[in-house]
PDB file of C-alpha atoms in Angstrom:
ATOM      1  CA  GLN A 105       0.000   0.000   0.000  1.00 90.00           C
ATOM      2  CA  LEU A 106       1.369   3.386  -1.008  1.00 95.00           C
ATOM      3  CA  GLN A 107       1.978   5.763   1.894  1.00 96.00           C
ATOM      4  CA  LEU A 108       3.216   9.320   1.388  1.00 97.00           C
ATOM      5  CA  VAL A 109       4.961  11.670   3.797  1.00 98.00           C
ATOM      6  CA  GLU A 110       5.484  15.392   3.228  1.00 98.00           C
ATOM      7  CA  SER A 111       8.377  17.295   4.743  1.00 98.00           C
ATOM      8  CA  GLY A 112      10.348  20.515   4.378  1.00 98.00           C
ATOM      9  CA  GLY A 113       7.826  23.078   5.552  1.00 98.00           C
ATOM     10  CA  GLY A 114       8.461  25.752   8.123  1.00 98.00           C
ATOM     11  CA  LEU A 115       8.397  29.457   8.874  1.00 98.00           C
ATOM     12  CA  VAL A 116      10.090  31.575   6.209  1.00 98.00           C
ATOM     13  CA  GLN A 117      10.276  35.260   5.400  1.00 98.00           C
ATOM     14  CA  PRO A 118       8.725  36.750   2.263  1.00 98.00           C
ATOM     15  CA  GLY A 119      11.101  36.396  -0.658  1.00 98.00           C
ATOM     16  CA  GLY A 120      12.634  33.239   0.745  1.00 98.00           C
ATOM     17  CA  SER A 121      12.652  29.754  -0.725  1.00 98.00           C
ATOM     18  CA  LEU A 122      11.565  26.299   0.332  1.00 97.00           C
ATOM     19  CA  ARG A 123      12.056  22.835  -1.018  1.00 98.00           C
ATOM     20  CA  LEU A 124       9.308  20.430  -0.034  1.00 98.00           C
ATOM     21  CA  SER A 125       9.620  16.675  -0.335  1.00 98.00           C
ATOM     22  CA  CYS A 126       6.990  14.006  -0.894  1.00 97.00           C
ATOM     23  CA  THR A 127       8.407  10.616  -0.024  1.00 97.00           C
ATOM     24  CA  ALA A 128       6.923   7.148  -0.282  1.00 95.00           C
ATOM     25  CA  SER A 129       7.447   5.679   3.165  1.00 94.00           C
ATOM     26  CA  SER A 130       6.091   2.432   1.766  1.00 93.00           C
ATOM     27  CA  GLY A 131       5.387   1.374  -1.770  1.00 92.00           C
ATOM     28  CA  THR A 132       6.884   3.084  -4.790  1.00 91.00           C
ATOM     29  CA  LEU A 133       6.113   6.210  -6.812  1.00 92.00           C
ATOM     30  CA  ASP A 134       7.046   4.642 -10.144  1.00 91.00           C
ATOM     31  CA  ASP A 135       3.486   3.983 -11.312  1.00 92.00           C
ATOM     32  CA  TYR A 136       1.960   7.286 -10.220  1.00 96.00           C
ATOM     33  CA  ALA A 137       1.650  10.838 -11.325  1.00 96.00           C
ATOM     34  CA  ILE A 138       2.186  13.026  -8.254  1.00 97.00           C
ATOM     35  CA  GLY A 139       0.469  16.274  -7.363  1.00 98.00           C
ATOM     36  CA  TRP A 140       1.199  18.963  -4.797  1.00 98.00           C
ATOM     37  CA  PHE A 141      -1.768  20.782  -3.289  1.00 98.00           C
ATOM     38  CA  ARG A 142      -2.164  23.330  -0.548  1.00 98.00           C
ATOM     39  CA  GLN A 143      -4.926  24.420   1.758  1.00 97.00           C
ATOM     40  CA  ALA A 144      -5.121  27.720   3.592  1.00 96.00           C
ATOM     41  CA  PRO A 145      -7.452  28.303   6.555  1.00 89.00           C
ATOM     42  CA  GLY A 146     -10.999  28.775   5.349  1.00 92.00           C
ATOM     43  CA  LYS A 147     -10.188  27.719   1.792  1.00 94.00           C
ATOM     44  CA  GLU A 148     -10.505  24.514  -0.170  1.00 94.00           C
ATOM     45  CA  ARG A 149      -7.546  22.464  -1.255  1.00 95.00           C
ATOM     46  CA  GLU A 150      -6.039  23.862  -4.444  1.00 97.00           C
ATOM     47  CA  GLY A 151      -3.539  22.481  -6.904  1.00 98.00           C
ATOM     48  CA  VAL A 152      -0.006  23.856  -6.909  1.00 98.00           C
ATOM     49  CA  ALA A 153       1.895  21.577  -9.274  1.00 98.00           C
ATOM     50  CA  SER A 154       1.830  18.065 -10.674  1.00 97.00           C
ATOM     51  CA  ILE A 155       4.210  15.836 -12.568  1.00 97.00           C
ATOM     52  CA  SER A 156       3.757  12.815 -14.802  1.00 96.00           C
ATOM     53  CA  ARG A 157       5.016   9.311 -14.131  1.00 93.00           C
ATOM     54  CA  THR A 158       7.981   9.936 -16.406  1.00 91.00           C
ATOM     55  CA  GLY A 159       8.838  13.395 -15.076  1.00 91.00           C
ATOM     56  CA  HIS A 160       7.489  15.184 -18.127  1.00 86.00           C
ATOM     57  CA  THR A 161       4.518  17.520 -18.607  1.00 86.00           C
ATOM     58  CA  PRO A 162       4.708  19.443 -15.331  1.00 96.00           C
ATOM     59  CA  LEU A 163       1.692  21.565 -14.495  1.00 97.00           C
ATOM     60  CA  TYR A 164       1.743  24.713 -12.368  1.00 98.00           C
ATOM     61  CA  ALA A 165      -0.914  26.899 -10.863  1.00 97.00           C
ATOM     62  CA  ASP A 166      -1.053  30.518 -11.971  1.00 97.00           C
ATOM     63  CA  SER A 167      -0.342  31.567  -8.392  1.00 96.00           C
ATOM     64  CA  VAL A 168       3.147  30.010  -8.482  1.00 97.00           C
ATOM     65  CA  TRP A 169       3.910  30.452 -12.170  1.00 96.00           C
ATOM     66  CA  GLY A 170       7.596  31.202 -12.649  1.00 97.00           C
ATOM     67  CA  ARG A 171       8.359  30.504  -8.984  1.00 98.00           C
ATOM     68  CA  ALA A 172       7.791  26.771  -8.622  1.00 98.00           C
ATOM     69  CA  THR A 173       9.638  23.734  -9.910  1.00 98.00           C
ATOM     70  CA  ILE A 174       8.447  20.166  -9.455  1.00 97.00           C
ATOM     71  CA  SER A 175      10.760  17.221  -9.999  1.00 96.00           C
ATOM     72  CA  ARG A 176      10.883  13.531  -9.212  1.00 94.00           C
ATOM     73  CA  ASP A 177      13.498  10.985  -8.264  1.00 90.00           C
ATOM     74  CA  ASN A 178      11.896   7.562  -8.360  1.00 79.00           C
ATOM     75  CA  ALA A 179      15.040   5.842  -7.129  1.00 84.00           C
ATOM     76  CA  ASN A 180      14.779   7.858  -3.920  1.00 85.00           C
ATOM     77  CA  ARG A 181      10.984   7.548  -3.832  1.00 90.00           C
ATOM     78  CA  THR A 182      10.690  11.325  -3.750  1.00 95.00           C
ATOM     79  CA  VAL A 183       8.912  14.123  -5.582  1.00 97.00           C
ATOM     80  CA  SER A 184      10.132  17.607  -4.711  1.00 97.00           C
ATOM     81  CA  LEU A 185       8.526  21.015  -4.976  1.00 98.00           C
ATOM     82  CA  GLN A 186      10.755  24.072  -4.874  1.00 98.00           C
ATOM     83  CA  ILE A 187       9.149  27.473  -4.468  1.00 98.00           C
ATOM     84  CA  THR A 188      11.118  30.702  -4.643  1.00 98.00           C
ATOM     85  CA  GLY A 189      10.049  34.251  -4.002  1.00 98.00           C
ATOM     86  CA  LEU A 190       7.646  33.103  -1.311  1.00 98.00           C
ATOM     87  CA  LYS A 191       4.697  35.342  -0.566  1.00 97.00           C
ATOM     88  CA  PRO A 192       2.344  35.466   2.426  1.00 97.00           C
ATOM     89  CA  ASP A 193      -0.359  34.025   0.153  1.00 96.00           C
ATOM     90  CA  ASP A 194       1.743  30.872  -0.155  1.00 97.00           C
ATOM     91  CA  THR A 195       0.953  30.114   3.483  1.00 97.00           C
ATOM     92  CA  GLY A 196      -0.921  26.878   4.017  1.00 98.00           C
ATOM     93  CA  THR A 197      -0.670  23.180   4.609  1.00 98.00           C
ATOM     94  CA  TYR A 198       0.945  21.448   1.650  1.00 98.00           C
ATOM     95  CA  TYR A 199      -0.091  17.928   0.704  1.00 98.00           C
ATOM     96  CA  CYS A 200       1.038  15.489  -1.932  1.00 98.00           C
ATOM     97  CA  GLY A 201      -1.166  12.878  -3.523  1.00 97.00           C
ATOM     98  CA  ALA A 202      -0.777  10.071  -6.028  1.00 97.00           C
ATOM     99  CA  ARG A 203      -2.680   9.376  -9.224  1.00 97.00           C
ATOM    100  CA  GLN A 204      -2.405   5.994 -10.922  1.00 95.00           C
ATOM    101  CA  ALA A 205      -2.107   7.469 -14.390  1.00 94.00           C
ATOM    102  CA  LEU A 206       0.584   8.763 -16.703  1.00 93.00           C
ATOM    103  CA  ILE A 207      -0.349  12.448 -16.563  1.00 93.00           C
ATOM    104  CA  GLY A 208      -1.064  14.557 -13.509  1.00 94.00           C
ATOM    105  CA  THR A 209      -3.859  17.073 -13.115  1.00 95.00           C
ATOM    106  CA  MET A 210      -4.622  20.069 -10.909  1.00 96.00           C
ATOM    107  CA  GLU A 211      -7.747  18.553  -9.379  1.00 97.00           C
ATOM    108  CA  ALA A 212      -7.566  17.167  -5.854  1.00 96.00           C
ATOM    109  CA  ARG A 213     -10.326  14.654  -6.568  1.00 96.00           C
ATOM    110  CA  ASP A 214      -8.056  12.914  -9.078  1.00 97.00           C
ATOM    111  CA  PHE A 215      -5.528  11.989  -6.390  1.00 97.00           C
ATOM    112  CA  GLY A 216      -5.369   9.739  -3.369  1.00 96.00           C
ATOM    113  CA  SER A 217      -2.961   8.304  -0.807  1.00 97.00           C
ATOM    114  CA  TRP A 218      -2.579  11.757   0.723  1.00 97.00           C
ATOM    115  CA  GLY A 219       0.118  12.383   3.270  1.00 96.00           C
ATOM    116  CA  GLN A 220      -0.426  14.208   6.539  1.00 97.00           C
ATOM    117  CA  GLY A 221       0.744  17.530   5.108  1.00 98.00           C
ATOM    118  CA  THR A 222       3.537  19.926   5.969  1.00 98.00           C
ATOM    119  CA  GLN A 223       2.881  23.457   7.187  1.00 98.00           C
ATOM    120  CA  VAL A 224       4.323  26.426   5.316  1.00 98.00           C
ATOM    121  CA  THR A 225       4.071  29.858   6.907  1.00 98.00           C
ATOM    122  CA  VAL A 226       5.384  32.904   5.064  1.00 98.00           C
ATOM    123  CA  SER A 227       5.587  35.889   7.377  1.00 96.00           C
ATOM    124  CA  SER A 228       8.022  38.541   8.508  1.00 93.00           C
TER     125      SER A 228
END
């Protein structure tokens, strides 16, 4: 059974950078597209970025366009999300999910095996 764990969150100042990791604590990521989503207080979970099984066709939300990079390393059972130029609006709990398909999407309902999330707070 695939189990995912998010890590790398924390408190950062505006303009800073973070690299979040989504790791398969059991199972393997090889057969899944992986998506990163975030949820701020009072808001629904929204897509941030996704990546295909092969590492191609990355998708990014408009809110992080030009600031985010998603990558995968199947050998290390990890998908990473790097965000630069962090803004207060980037604050939220970040989750990764798996989709048993070649191509990722930006819809939370397309994904499962969610991790527990990692908190990102952008504030001075």
